[in-house]
Amino acid sequence: VRATRLILGGAGALFSLFRDPHFVRRALRRVVMALRQLEVTALIVVERTDDDKMARYEVEEFVADNVVILRNRLDNERRRRTAEVLKFRGSFHQKGEFSFTIDPVDGIDISPISSLASSAEAATTRISLGVPELDQMCGGGVYRDNIVLVSGATGTGKTLMVTEFIDSGIQAGERSLLFSFEEDREQLVRNASNWGVDLGAAEAGGLLKIFSEYPERRGMEDHLIHMRRAIQDFKPERVAIDSISSMEQSANARSFREFILGVISYLKVKRIAGMLIHSSTEVIGNPPLNDAYASTIADVIVALRYVEEGGAVRRALTVLKMRGSQHDKRIREYDIDGDGMHIKELHGGEKGIGSGAAPSAPQSDAALGASAQKRE
């Protein structure tokens, strides 16, 4: 046959005929030596009955030149496949476990995050976020390759920011992808129309594609593969995810971190502007971002919050972070109406807005005088 590749599947069944591990090792070594003389590349498949063992007889890894371990673990009520290159004789290899999925078309699909690297220069051109006042706060917009994280409580206008971000790209003739894990497509199109944005027309014109599904439908690895494939096929200039908090609730910490790093790394490699939405559990005051892993690797962070002032609840916005650019660090009040988001000038009660509590009311002259007499 003059074969150059040999696959020995189910070798564990053959080894089970012999009880002596030393005999198995000697026999396997003879097979390996014979294959080397024939210059044949061999793939030997053995089963593992215990995650703590490399192989059933613990001899195969010493004879083989390379060892790859496949695992299928129960992770947060969902199976998670990983691959680890334990041994690669005579050459450097990446360490650790890497998630993979089995696709009916492409077969095994694995993409180590550390293999994603961009050699292109950082972008110097800026794009609009869709809100003119916010663009001014960011020094004229964000850079073309920036990842923007928007964090806020429910009702603060996070989905509106996504809509205006997408619409800004559409108005500039750019393709956009929207991944929604909280609302279905019909709701998104209807709500956007209330702000004067026609997402349906953008879809029909080929400038927008919306993917809407519940995060529990797939595992984190499958979501990442699906999103990466959609980006490859559609080739967008902008990508928005609403929201990553929904993804976080359906996975454990490690899977979620790998997912976020995979998404952001891929967008960086493709030089795509991205907007990620994070839902805060704090209704009043500063949104907690310590638990949002994306906050450490995002380029821009916009925080939306509610504040109490004068017996009323208002909305406030601030740009917490912007890599490589000067930005307005002040806290600004904003309103939402049928035309979208409108950011106002700096509010007089800046202290109250920053703390999330109502600012102290100014005292009258009579009250100040009484207070002074009391101190005396």
JSON list of N, CA and C in Angstrom, two decimals, residues 150-223:
[
{"chain": "A", "resi": 150, "resn": "VAL", "atom": "N", "xyz": [-20.03, 49.24, 27.54]},
{"chain": "A", "resi": 150, "resn": "VAL", "atom": "CA", "xyz": [-21.07, 50.11, 28.11]},
{"chain": "A", "resi": 150, "resn": "VAL", "atom": "C", "xyz": [-21.71, 49.37, 29.27]},
{"chain": "A", "resi": 151, "resn": "SER", "atom": "N", "xyz": [-21.65, 49.96, 30.46]},
{"chain": "A", "resi": 151, "resn": "SER", "atom": "CA", "xyz": [-22.18, 49.31, 31.65]},
{"chain": "A", "resi": 151, "resn": "SER", "atom": "C", "xyz": [-23.23, 50.20, 32.30]},
{"chain": "A", "resi": 152, "resn": "GLY", "atom": "N", "xyz": [-24.33, 49.58, 32.74]},
{"chain": "A", "resi": 152, "resn": "GLY", "atom": "CA", "xyz": [-25.37, 50.35, 33.40]},
{"chain": "A", "resi": 152, "resn": "GLY", "atom": "C", "xyz": [-26.51, 49.46, 33.86]},
{"chain": "A", "resi": 153, "resn": "ALA", "atom": "N", "xyz": [-27.34, 50.01, 34.73]},
{"chain": "A", "resi": 153, "resn": "ALA", "atom": "CA", "xyz": [-28.50, 49.28, 35.24]},
{"chain": "A", "resi": 153, "resn": "ALA", "atom": "C", "xyz": [-29.59, 49.22, 34.18]},
{"chain": "A", "resi": 154, "resn": "THR", "atom": "N", "xyz": [-30.61, 48.44, 34.46]},
{"chain": "A", "resi": 154, "resn": "THR", "atom": "CA", "xyz": [-31.72, 48.31, 33.52]},
{"chain": "A", "resi": 154, "resn": "THR", "atom": "C", "xyz": [-32.40, 49.66, 33.31]},
{"chain": "A", "resi": 155, "resn": "GLY", "atom": "N", "xyz": [-32.72, 49.97, 32.06]},
{"chain": "A", "resi": 155, "resn": "GLY", "atom": "CA", "xyz": [-33.42, 51.20, 31.75]},
{"chain": "A", "resi": 155, "resn": "GLY", "atom": "C", "xyz": [-32.56, 52.42, 31.59]},
{"chain": "A", "resi": 156, "resn": "THR", "atom": "N", "xyz": [-31.24, 52.28, 31.66]},
{"chain": "A", "resi": 156, "resn": "THR", "atom": "CA", "xyz": [-30.36, 53.44, 31.53]},
{"chain": "A", "resi": 156, "resn": "THR", "atom": "C", "xyz": [-30.06, 53.80, 30.07]},
{"chain": "A", "resi": 157, "resn": "GLY", "atom": "N", "xyz": [-30.47, 52.95, 29.13]},
{"chain": "A", "resi": 157, "resn": "GLY", "atom": "CA", "xyz": [-30.27, 53.28, 27.73]},
{"chain": "A", "resi": 157, "resn": "GLY", "atom": "C", "xyz": [-29.15, 52.51, 27.06]},
{"chain": "A", "resi": 158, "resn": "LYS", "atom": "N", "xyz": [-28.82, 51.33, 27.57]},
{"chain": "A", "resi": 158, "resn": "LYS", "atom": "CA", "xyz": [-27.72, 50.54, 26.99]},
{"chain": "A", "resi": 158, "resn": "LYS", "atom": "C", "xyz": [-28.06, 50.08, 25.57]},
{"chain": "A", "resi": 159, "resn": "THR", "atom": "N", "xyz": [-29.26, 49.54, 25.39]},
{"chain": "A", "resi": 159, "resn": "THR", "atom": "CA", "xyz": [-29.66, 49.08, 24.06]},
{"chain": "A", "resi": 159, "resn": "THR", "atom": "C", "xyz": [-29.79, 50.26, 23.10]},
{"chain": "A", "resi": 160, "resn": "LEU", "atom": "N", "xyz": [-30.18, 51.41, 23.61]},
{"chain": "A", "resi": 160, "resn": "LEU", "atom": "CA", "xyz": [-30.24, 52.61, 22.78]},
{"chain": "A", "resi": 160, "resn": "LEU", "atom": "C", "xyz": [-28.84, 52.97, 22.27]},
{"chain": "A", "resi": 161, "resn": "MET", "atom": "N", "xyz": [-27.83, 52.85, 23.13]},
{"chain": "A", "resi": 161, "resn": "MET", "atom": "CA", "xyz": [-26.47, 53.14, 22.71]},
{"chain": "A", "resi": 161, "resn": "MET", "atom": "C", "xyz": [-26.02, 52.18, 21.63]},
{"chain": "A", "resi": 162, "resn": "VAL", "atom": "N", "xyz": [-26.40, 50.90, 21.77]},
{"chain": "A", "resi": 162, "resn": "VAL", "atom": "CA", "xyz": [-26.08, 49.92, 20.72]},
{"chain": "A", "resi": 162, "resn": "VAL", "atom": "C", "xyz": [-26.76, 50.32, 19.42]},
{"chain": "A", "resi": 163, "resn": "THR", "atom": "N", "xyz": [-28.03, 50.70, 19.50]},
{"chain": "A", "resi": 163, "resn": "THR", "atom": "CA", "xyz": [-28.78, 51.09, 18.30]},
{"chain": "A", "resi": 163, "resn": "THR", "atom": "C", "xyz": [-28.14, 52.28, 17.61]},
{"chain": "A", "resi": 164, "resn": "GLU", "atom": "N", "xyz": [-27.74, 53.28, 18.38]},
{"chain": "A", "resi": 164, "resn": "GLU", "atom": "CA", "xyz": [-27.13, 54.47, 17.78]},
{"chain": "A", "resi": 164, "resn": "GLU", "atom": "C", "xyz": [-25.72, 54.18, 17.26]},
{"chain": "A", "resi": 165, "resn": "PHE", "atom": "N", "xyz": [-25.02, 53.28, 17.92]},
{"chain": "A", "resi": 165, "resn": "PHE", "atom": "CA", "xyz": [-23.70, 52.85, 17.44]},
{"chain": "A", "resi": 165, "resn": "PHE", "atom": "C", "xyz": [-23.83, 52.15, 16.09]},
{"chain": "A", "resi": 166, "resn": "ILE", "atom": "N", "xyz": [-24.80, 51.24, 15.99]},
{"chain": "A", "resi": 166, "resn": "ILE", "atom": "CA", "xyz": [-25.04, 50.53, 14.73]},
{"chain": "A", "resi": 166, "resn": "ILE", "atom": "C", "xyz": [-25.52, 51.50, 13.65]},
{"chain": "A", "resi": 167, "resn": "ASP", "atom": "N", "xyz": [-26.46, 52.38, 14.02]},
{"chain": "A", "resi": 167, "resn": "ASP", "atom": "CA", "xyz": [-27.01, 53.32, 13.04]},
{"chain": "A", "resi": 167, "resn": "ASP", "atom": "C", "xyz": [-25.94, 54.27, 12.52]},
{"chain": "A", "resi": 168, "resn": "SER", "atom": "N", "xyz": [-25.01, 54.66, 13.38]},
{"chain": "A", "resi": 168, "resn": "SER", "atom": "CA", "xyz": [-23.92, 55.54, 12.93]},
{"chain": "A", "resi": 168, "resn": "SER", "atom": "C", "xyz": [-23.09, 54.86, 11.85]},
{"chain": "A", "resi": 169, "resn": "GLY", "atom": "N", "xyz": [-22.85, 53.55, 12.02]},
{"chain": "A", "resi": 169, "resn": "GLY", "atom": "CA", "xyz": [-22.12, 52.82, 11.00]},
{"chain": "A", "resi": 169, "resn": "GLY", "atom": "C", "xyz": [-22.91, 52.70, 9.71]},
{"chain": "A", "resi": 170, "resn": "ILE", "atom": "N", "xyz": [-24.22, 52.45, 9.85]},
{"chain": "A", "resi": 170, "resn": "ILE", "atom": "CA", "xyz": [-25.08, 52.33, 8.66]},
{"chain": "A", "resi": 170, "resn": "ILE", "atom": "C", "xyz": [-25.09, 53.63, 7.87]},
{"chain": "A", "resi": 171, "resn": "GLN", "atom": "N", "xyz": [-25.19, 54.77, 8.58]},
{"chain": "A", "resi": 171, "resn": "GLN", "atom": "CA", "xyz": [-25.20, 56.06, 7.91]},
{"chain": "A", "resi": 171, "resn": "GLN", "atom": "C", "xyz": [-23.88, 56.33, 7.19]},
{"chain": "A", "resi": 172, "resn": "ALA", "atom": "N", "xyz": [-22.80, 55.72, 7.68]},
{"chain": "A", "resi": 172, "resn": "ALA", "atom": "CA", "xyz": [-21.49, 55.88, 7.03]},
{"chain": "A", "resi": 172, "resn": "ALA", "atom": "C", "xyz": [-21.24, 54.83, 5.96]},
{"chain": "A", "resi": 173, "resn": "GLY", "atom": "N", "xyz": [-22.25, 53.97, 5.71]},
{"chain": "A", "resi": 173, "resn": "GLY", "atom": "CA", "xyz": [-22.09, 52.94, 4.70]},
{"chain": "A", "resi": 173, "resn": "GLY", "atom": "C", "xyz": [-21.31, 51.73, 5.16]},
{"chain": "A", "resi": 174, "resn": "GLU", "atom": "N", "xyz": [-21.20, 51.53, 6.48]},
{"chain": "A", "resi": 174, "resn": "GLU", "atom": "CA", "xyz": [-20.44, 50.41, 7.03]},
{"chain": "A", "resi": 174, "resn": "GLU", "atom": "C", "xyz": [-21.36, 49.24, 7.37]},
{"chain": "A", "resi": 175, "resn": "ARG", "atom": "N", "xyz": [-20.84, 48.04, 7.19]},
{"chain": "A", "resi": 175, "resn": "ARG", "atom": "CA", "xyz": [-21.59, 46.84, 7.58]},
{"chain": "A", "resi": 175, "resn": "ARG", "atom": "C", "xyz": [-21.51, 46.66, 9.09]},
{"chain": "A", "resi": 176, "resn": "SER", "atom": "N", "xyz": [-22.62, 46.20, 9.68]},
{"chain": "A", "resi": 176, "resn": "SER", "atom": "CA", "xyz": [-22.67, 46.00, 11.13]},
{"chain": "A", "resi": 176, "resn": "SER", "atom": "C", "xyz": [-23.33, 44.67, 11.46]},
{"chain": "A", "resi": 177, "resn": "LEU", "atom": "N", "xyz": [-22.83, 44.04, 12.53]},
{"chain": "A", "resi": 177, "resn": "LEU", "atom": "CA", "xyz": [-23.40, 42.80, 13.06]},
{"chain": "A", "resi": 177, "resn": "LEU", "atom": "C", "xyz": [-23.90, 43.07, 14.47]},
{"chain": "A", "resi": 178, "resn": "LEU", "atom": "N", "xyz": [-25.10, 42.60, 14.77]},
{"chain": "A", "resi": 178, "resn": "LEU", "atom": "CA", "xyz": [-25.67, 42.76, 16.11]},
{"chain": "A", "resi": 178, "resn": "LEU", "atom": "C", "xyz": [-26.04, 41.38, 16.65]},
{"chain": "A", "resi": 179, "resn": "PHE", "atom": "N", "xyz": [-25.39, 41.00, 17.75]},
{"chain": "A", "resi": 179, "resn": "PHE", "atom": "CA", "xyz": [-25.71, 39.75, 18.44]},
{"chain": "A", "resi": 179, "resn": "PHE", "atom": "C", "xyz": [-26.52, 40.11, 19.69]},
{"chain": "A", "resi": 180, "resn": "SER", "atom": "N", "xyz": [-27.77, 39.68, 19.71]},
{"chain": "A", "resi": 180, "resn": "SER", "atom": "CA", "xyz": [-28.65, 39.99, 20.83]},
{"chain": "A", "resi": 180, "resn": "SER", "atom": "C", "xyz": [-28.98, 38.72, 21.60]},
{"chain": "A", "resi": 181, "resn": "PHE", "atom": "N", "xyz": [-28.73, 38.75, 22.91]},
{"chain": "A", "resi": 181, "resn": "PHE", "atom": "CA", "xyz": [-29.00, 37.59, 23.76]},
{"chain": "A", "resi": 181, "resn": "PHE", "atom": "C", "xyz": [-30.08, 37.89, 24.80]},
{"chain": "A", "resi": 182, "resn": "GLU", "atom": "N", "xyz": [-30.77, 39.02, 24.64]},
{"chain": "A", "resi": 182, "resn": "GLU", "atom": "CA", "xyz": [-31.83, 39.39, 25.57]},
{"chain": "A", "resi": 182, "resn": "GLU", "atom": "C", "xyz": [-33.16, 39.68, 24.87]},
{"chain": "A", "resi": 183, "resn": "GLU", "atom": "N", "xyz": [-33.12, 40.23, 23.67]},
{"chain": "A", "resi": 183, "resn": "GLU", "atom": "CA", "xyz": [-34.33, 40.57, 22.93]},
{"chain": "A", "resi": 183, "resn": "GLU", "atom": "C", "xyz": [-34.31, 39.89, 21.57]},
{"chain": "A", "resi": 184, "resn": "ASP", "atom": "N", "xyz": [-35.49, 39.54, 21.07]},
{"chain": "A", "resi": 184, "resn": "ASP", "atom": "CA", "xyz": [-35.54, 38.95, 19.74]},
{"chain": "A", "resi": 184, "resn": "ASP", "atom": "C", "xyz": [-35.48, 40.04, 18.67]},
{"chain": "A", "resi": 185, "resn": "ARG", "atom": "N", "xyz": [-35.34, 39.61, 17.45]},
{"chain": "A", "resi": 185, "resn": "ARG", "atom": "CA", "xyz": [-35.15, 40.56, 16.36]},
{"chain": "A", "resi": 185, "resn": "ARG", "atom": "C", "xyz": [-36.32, 41.53, 16.23]},
{"chain": "A", "resi": 186, "resn": "GLU", "atom": "N", "xyz": [-37.55, 41.02, 16.34]},
{"chain": "A", "resi": 186, "resn": "GLU", "atom": "CA", "xyz": [-38.72, 41.87, 16.16]},
{"chain": "A", "resi": 186, "resn": "GLU", "atom": "C", "xyz": [-38.77, 42.97, 17.20]},
{"chain": "A", "resi": 187, "resn": "GLN", "atom": "N", "xyz": [-38.43, 42.65, 18.45]},
{"chain": "A", "resi": 187, "resn": "GLN", "atom": "CA", "xyz": [-38.41, 43.67, 19.50]},
{"chain": "A", "resi": 187, "resn": "GLN", "atom": "C", "xyz": [-37.35, 44.73, 19.22]},
{"chain": "A", "resi": 188, "resn": "LEU", "atom": "N", "xyz": [-36.18, 44.30, 18.77]},
{"chain": "A", "resi": 188, "resn": "LEU", "atom": "CA", "xyz": [-35.11, 45.24, 18.48]},
{"chain": "A", "resi": 188, "resn": "LEU", "atom": "C", "xyz": [-35.51, 46.21, 17.37]},
{"chain": "A", "resi": 189, "resn": "VAL", "atom": "N", "xyz": [-36.10, 45.67, 16.31]},
{"chain": "A", "resi": 189, "resn": "VAL", "atom": "CA", "xyz": [-36.52, 46.51, 15.19]},
{"chain": "A", "resi": 189, "resn": "VAL", "atom": "C", "xyz": [-37.61, 47.49, 15.62]},
{"chain": "A", "resi": 190, "resn": "ARG", "atom": "N", "xyz": [-38.58, 46.99, 16.42]},
{"chain": "A", "resi": 190, "resn": "ARG", "atom": "CA", "xyz": [-39.66, 47.86, 16.89]},
{"chain": "A", "resi": 190, "resn": "ARG", "atom": "C", "xyz": [-39.14, 48.97, 17.79]},
{"chain": "A", "resi": 191, "resn": "ASN", "atom": "N", "xyz": [-38.31, 48.61, 18.77]},
{"chain": "A", "resi": 191, "resn": "ASN", "atom": "CA", "xyz": [-37.79, 49.61, 19.70]},
{"chain": "A", "resi": 191, "resn": "ASN", "atom": "C", "xyz": [-36.92, 50.63, 18.99]},
{"chain": "A", "resi": 192, "resn": "ALA", "atom": "N", "xyz": [-36.13, 50.18, 18.03]},
{"chain": "A", "resi": 192, "resn": "ALA", "atom": "CA", "xyz": [-35.28, 51.12, 17.29]},
{"chain": "A", "resi": 192, "resn": "ALA", "atom": "C", "xyz": [-36.12, 52.11, 16.50]},
{"chain": "A", "resi": 193, "resn": "SER", "atom": "N", "xyz": [-37.26, 51.66, 15.99]},
{"chain": "A", "resi": 193, "resn": "SER", "atom": "CA", "xyz": [-38.13, 52.57, 15.23]},
{"chain": "A", "resi": 193, "resn": "SER", "atom": "C", "xyz": [-38.68, 53.68, 16.11]},
{"chain": "A", "resi": 194, "resn": "ASN", "atom": "N", "xyz": [-38.82, 53.41, 17.42]},
{"chain": "A", "resi": 194, "resn": "ASN", "atom": "CA", "xyz": [-39.29, 54.44, 18.34]},
{"chain": "A", "resi": 194, "resn": "ASN", "atom": "C", "xyz": [-38.27, 55.56, 18.51]},
{"chain": "A", "resi": 195, "resn": "TRP", "atom": "N", "xyz": [-37.01, 55.28, 18.16]},
{"chain": "A", "resi": 195, "resn": "TRP", "atom": "CA", "xyz": [-35.94, 56.29, 18.23]},
{"chain": "A", "resi": 195, "resn": "TRP", "atom": "C", "xyz": [-35.58, 56.81, 16.84]},
{"chain": "A", "resi": 196, "resn": "GLY", "atom": "N", "xyz": [-36.40, 56.47, 15.85]},
{"chain": "A", "resi": 196, "resn": "GLY", "atom": "CA", "xyz": [-36.16, 56.96, 14.50]},
{"chain": "A", "resi": 196, "resn": "GLY", "atom": "C", "xyz": [-35.12, 56.20, 13.72]},
{"chain": "A", "resi": 197, "resn": "VAL", "atom": "N", "xyz": [-34.83, 54.96, 14.12]},
{"chain": "A", "resi": 197, "resn": "VAL", "atom": "CA", "xyz": [-33.83, 54.14, 13.43]},
{"chain": "A", "resi": 197, "resn": "VAL", "atom": "C", "xyz": [-34.54, 52.96, 12.78]},
{"chain": "A", "resi": 198, "resn": "ASP", "atom": "N", "xyz": [-34.35, 52.78, 11.48]},
{"chain": "A", "resi": 198, "resn": "ASP", "atom": "CA", "xyz": [-35.00, 51.70, 10.73]},
{"chain": "A", "resi": 198, "resn": "ASP", "atom": "C", "xyz": [-34.00, 50.56, 10.51]},
{"chain": "A", "resi": 199, "resn": "LEU", "atom": "N", "xyz": [-33.94, 49.64, 11.47]},
{"chain": "A", "resi": 199, "resn": "LEU", "atom": "CA", "xyz": [-33.02, 48.51, 11.35]},
{"chain": "A", "resi": 199, "resn": "LEU", "atom": "C", "xyz": [-33.47, 47.53, 10.27]},
{"chain": "A", "resi": 200, "resn": "GLY", "atom": "N", "xyz": [-34.78, 47.42, 10.07]},
{"chain": "A", "resi": 200, "resn": "GLY", "atom": "CA", "xyz": [-35.30, 46.53, 9.04]},
{"chain": "A", "resi": 200, "resn": "GLY", "atom": "C", "xyz": [-34.83, 46.94, 7.66]},
{"chain": "A", "resi": 201, "resn": "ALA", "atom": "N", "xyz": [-34.85, 48.23, 7.37]},
{"chain": "A", "resi": 201, "resn": "ALA", "atom": "CA", "xyz": [-34.38, 48.72, 6.08]},
{"chain": "A", "resi": 201, "resn": "ALA", "atom": "C", "xyz": [-32.89, 48.48, 5.91]},
{"chain": "A", "resi": 202, "resn": "ALA", "atom": "N", "xyz": [-32.14, 48.63, 7.01]},
{"chain": "A", "resi": 202, "resn": "ALA", "atom": "CA", "xyz": [-30.69, 48.38, 6.94]},
{"chain": "A", "resi": 202, "resn": "ALA", "atom": "C", "xyz": [-30.40, 46.92, 6.64]},
{"chain": "A", "resi": 203, "resn": "GLU", "atom": "N", "xyz": [-31.20, 46.01, 7.22]},
{"chain": "A", "resi": 203, "resn": "GLU", "atom": "CA", "xyz": [-31.04, 44.59, 6.91]},
{"chain": "A", "resi": 203, "resn": "GLU", "atom": "C", "xyz": [-31.34, 44.32, 5.45]},
{"chain": "A", "resi": 204, "resn": "ALA", "atom": "N", "xyz": [-32.43, 44.88, 4.97]},
{"chain": "A", "resi": 204, "resn": "ALA", "atom": "CA", "xyz": [-32.81, 44.67, 3.57]},
{"chain": "A", "resi": 204, "resn": "ALA", "atom": "C", "xyz": [-31.77, 45.23, 2.62]},
{"chain": "A", "resi": 205, "resn": "GLY", "atom": "N", "xyz": [-31.08, 46.29, 3.04]},
{"chain": "A", "resi": 205, "resn": "GLY", "atom": "CA", "xyz": [-30.05, 46.90, 2.20]},
{"chain": "A", "resi": 205, "resn": "GLY", "atom": "C", "xyz": [-28.70, 46.22, 2.29]},
{"chain": "A", "resi": 206, "resn": "GLY", "atom": "N", "xyz": [-28.58, 45.20, 3.14]},
{"chain": "A", "resi": 206, "resn": "GLY", "atom": "CA", "xyz": [-27.33, 44.46, 3.24]},
{"chain": "A", "resi": 206, "resn": "GLY", "atom": "C", "xyz": [-26.27, 45.08, 4.12]},
{"chain": "A", "resi": 207, "resn": "LEU", "atom": "N", "xyz": [-26.64, 46.11, 4.89]},
{"chain": "A", "resi": 207, "resn": "LEU", "atom": "CA", "xyz": [-25.67, 46.76, 5.77]},
{"chain": "A", "resi": 207, "resn": "LEU", "atom": "C", "xyz": [-25.76, 46.27, 7.21]},
{"chain": "A", "resi": 208, "resn": "LEU", "atom": "N", "xyz": [-26.73, 45.44, 7.52]},
{"chain": "A", "resi": 208, "resn": "LEU", "atom": "CA", "xyz": [-26.92, 44.96, 8.90]},
{"chain": "A", "resi": 208, "resn": "LEU", "atom": "C", "xyz": [-27.39, 43.52, 8.89]},
{"chain": "A", "resi": 209, "resn": "LYS", "atom": "N", "xyz": [-26.89, 42.79, 9.87]},
{"chain": "A", "resi": 209, "resn": "LYS", "atom": "CA", "xyz": [-27.38, 41.43, 10.11]},
{"chain": "A", "resi": 209, "resn": "LYS", "atom": "C", "xyz": [-27.55, 41.26, 11.61]},
{"chain": "A", "resi": 210, "resn": "ILE", "atom": "N", "xyz": [-28.72, 40.76, 12.02]},
{"chain": "A", "resi": 210, "resn": "ILE", "atom": "CA", "xyz": [-29.05, 40.58, 13.43]},
{"chain": "A", "resi": 210, "resn": "ILE", "atom": "C", "xyz": [-29.14, 39.09, 13.74]},
{"chain": "A", "resi": 211, "resn": "PHE", "atom": "N", "xyz": [-28.43, 38.67, 14.77]},
{"chain": "A", "resi": 211, "resn": "PHE", "atom": "CA", "xyz": [-28.53, 37.31, 15.29]},
{"chain": "A", "resi": 211, "resn": "PHE", "atom": "C", "xyz": [-29.11, 37.39, 16.69]},
{"chain": "A", "resi": 212, "resn": "SER", "atom": "N", "xyz": [-30.22, 36.71, 16.91]},
{"chain": "A", "resi": 212, "resn": "SER", "atom": "CA", "xyz": [-30.89, 36.76, 18.21]},
{"chain": "A", "resi": 212, "resn": "SER", "atom": "C", "xyz": [-31.19, 35.35, 18.68]},
{"chain": "A", "resi": 213, "resn": "GLU", "atom": "N", "xyz": [-30.70, 34.99, 19.87]},
{"chain": "A", "resi": 213, "resn": "GLU", "atom": "CA", "xyz": [-30.97, 33.69, 20.45]},
{"chain": "A", "resi": 213, "resn": "GLU", "atom": "C", "xyz": [-30.66, 33.74, 21.95]},
{"chain": "A", "resi": 214, "resn": "TYR", "atom": "N", "xyz": [-31.22, 32.80, 22.70]},
{"chain": "A", "resi": 214, "resn": "TYR", "atom": "CA", "xyz": [-30.95, 32.74, 24.12]},
{"chain": "A", "resi": 214, "resn": "TYR", "atom": "C", "xyz": [-29.55, 32.16, 24.35]},
{"chain": "A", "resi": 215, "resn": "PRO", "atom": "N", "xyz": [-28.81, 32.68, 25.32]},
{"chain": "A", "resi": 215, "resn": "PRO", "atom": "CA", "xyz": [-27.45, 32.19, 25.56]},
{"chain": "A", "resi": 215, "resn": "PRO", "atom": "C", "xyz": [-27.40, 30.73, 25.98]},
{"chain": "A", "resi": 216, "resn": "GLU", "atom": "N", "xyz": [-28.49, 30.22, 26.58]},
{"chain": "A", "resi": 216, "resn": "GLU", "atom": "CA", "xyz": [-28.50, 28.83, 27.04]},
{"chain": "A", "resi": 216, "resn": "GLU", "atom": "C", "xyz": [-28.58, 27.84, 25.88]},
{"chain": "A", "resi": 217, "resn": "ARG", "atom": "N", "xyz": [-28.82, 28.33, 24.68]},
{"chain": "A", "resi": 217, "resn": "ARG", "atom": "CA", "xyz": [-28.99, 27.43, 23.54]},
{"chain": "A", "resi": 217, "resn": "ARG", "atom": "C", "xyz": [-27.69, 26.71, 23.18]},
{"chain": "A", "resi": 218, "resn": "ARG", "atom": "N", "xyz": [-26.56, 27.37, 23.39]},
{"chain": "A", "resi": 218, "resn": "ARG", "atom": "CA", "xyz": [-25.26, 26.80, 23.05]},
{"chain": "A", "resi": 218, "resn": "ARG", "atom": "C", "xyz": [-24.31, 26.93, 24.22]},
{"chain": "A", "resi": 219, "resn": "GLY", "atom": "N", "xyz": [-23.22, 26.19, 24.15]},
{"chain": "A", "resi": 219, "resn": "GLY", "atom": "CA", "xyz": [-22.13, 26.37, 25.09]},
{"chain": "A", "resi": 219, "resn": "GLY", "atom": "C", "xyz": [-21.29, 27.57, 24.67]},
{"chain": "A", "resi": 220, "resn": "MET", "atom": "N", "xyz": [-20.39, 28.02, 25.55]},
{"chain": "A", "resi": 220, "resn": "MET", "atom": "CA", "xyz": [-19.57, 29.18, 25.25]},
{"chain": "A", "resi": 220, "resn": "MET", "atom": "C", "xyz": [-18.71, 28.95, 24.01]},
{"chain": "A", "resi": 221, "resn": "GLU", "atom": "N", "xyz": [-18.17, 27.74, 23.86]},
{"chain": "A", "resi": 221, "resn": "GLU", "atom": "CA", "xyz": [-17.33, 27.44, 22.71]},
{"chain": "A", "resi": 221, "resn": "GLU", "atom": "C", "xyz": [-18.13, 27.53, 21.42]},
{"chain": "A", "resi": 222, "resn": "ASP", "atom": "N", "xyz": [-19.35, 27.00, 21.45]},
{"chain": "A", "resi": 222, "resn": "ASP", "atom": "CA", "xyz": [-20.20, 27.03, 20.25]},
{"chain": "A", "resi": 222, "resn": "ASP", "atom": "C", "xyz": [-20.61, 28.46, 19.90]},
{"chain": "A", "resi": 223, "resn": "HIS", "atom": "N", "xyz": [-20.90, 29.27, 20.93]},
{"chain": "A", "resi": 223, "resn": "HIS", "atom": "CA", "xyz": [-21.23, 30.67, 20.67]},
{"chain": "A", "resi": 223, "resn": "HIS", "atom": "C", "xyz": [-20.05, 31.38, 20.00]}
]
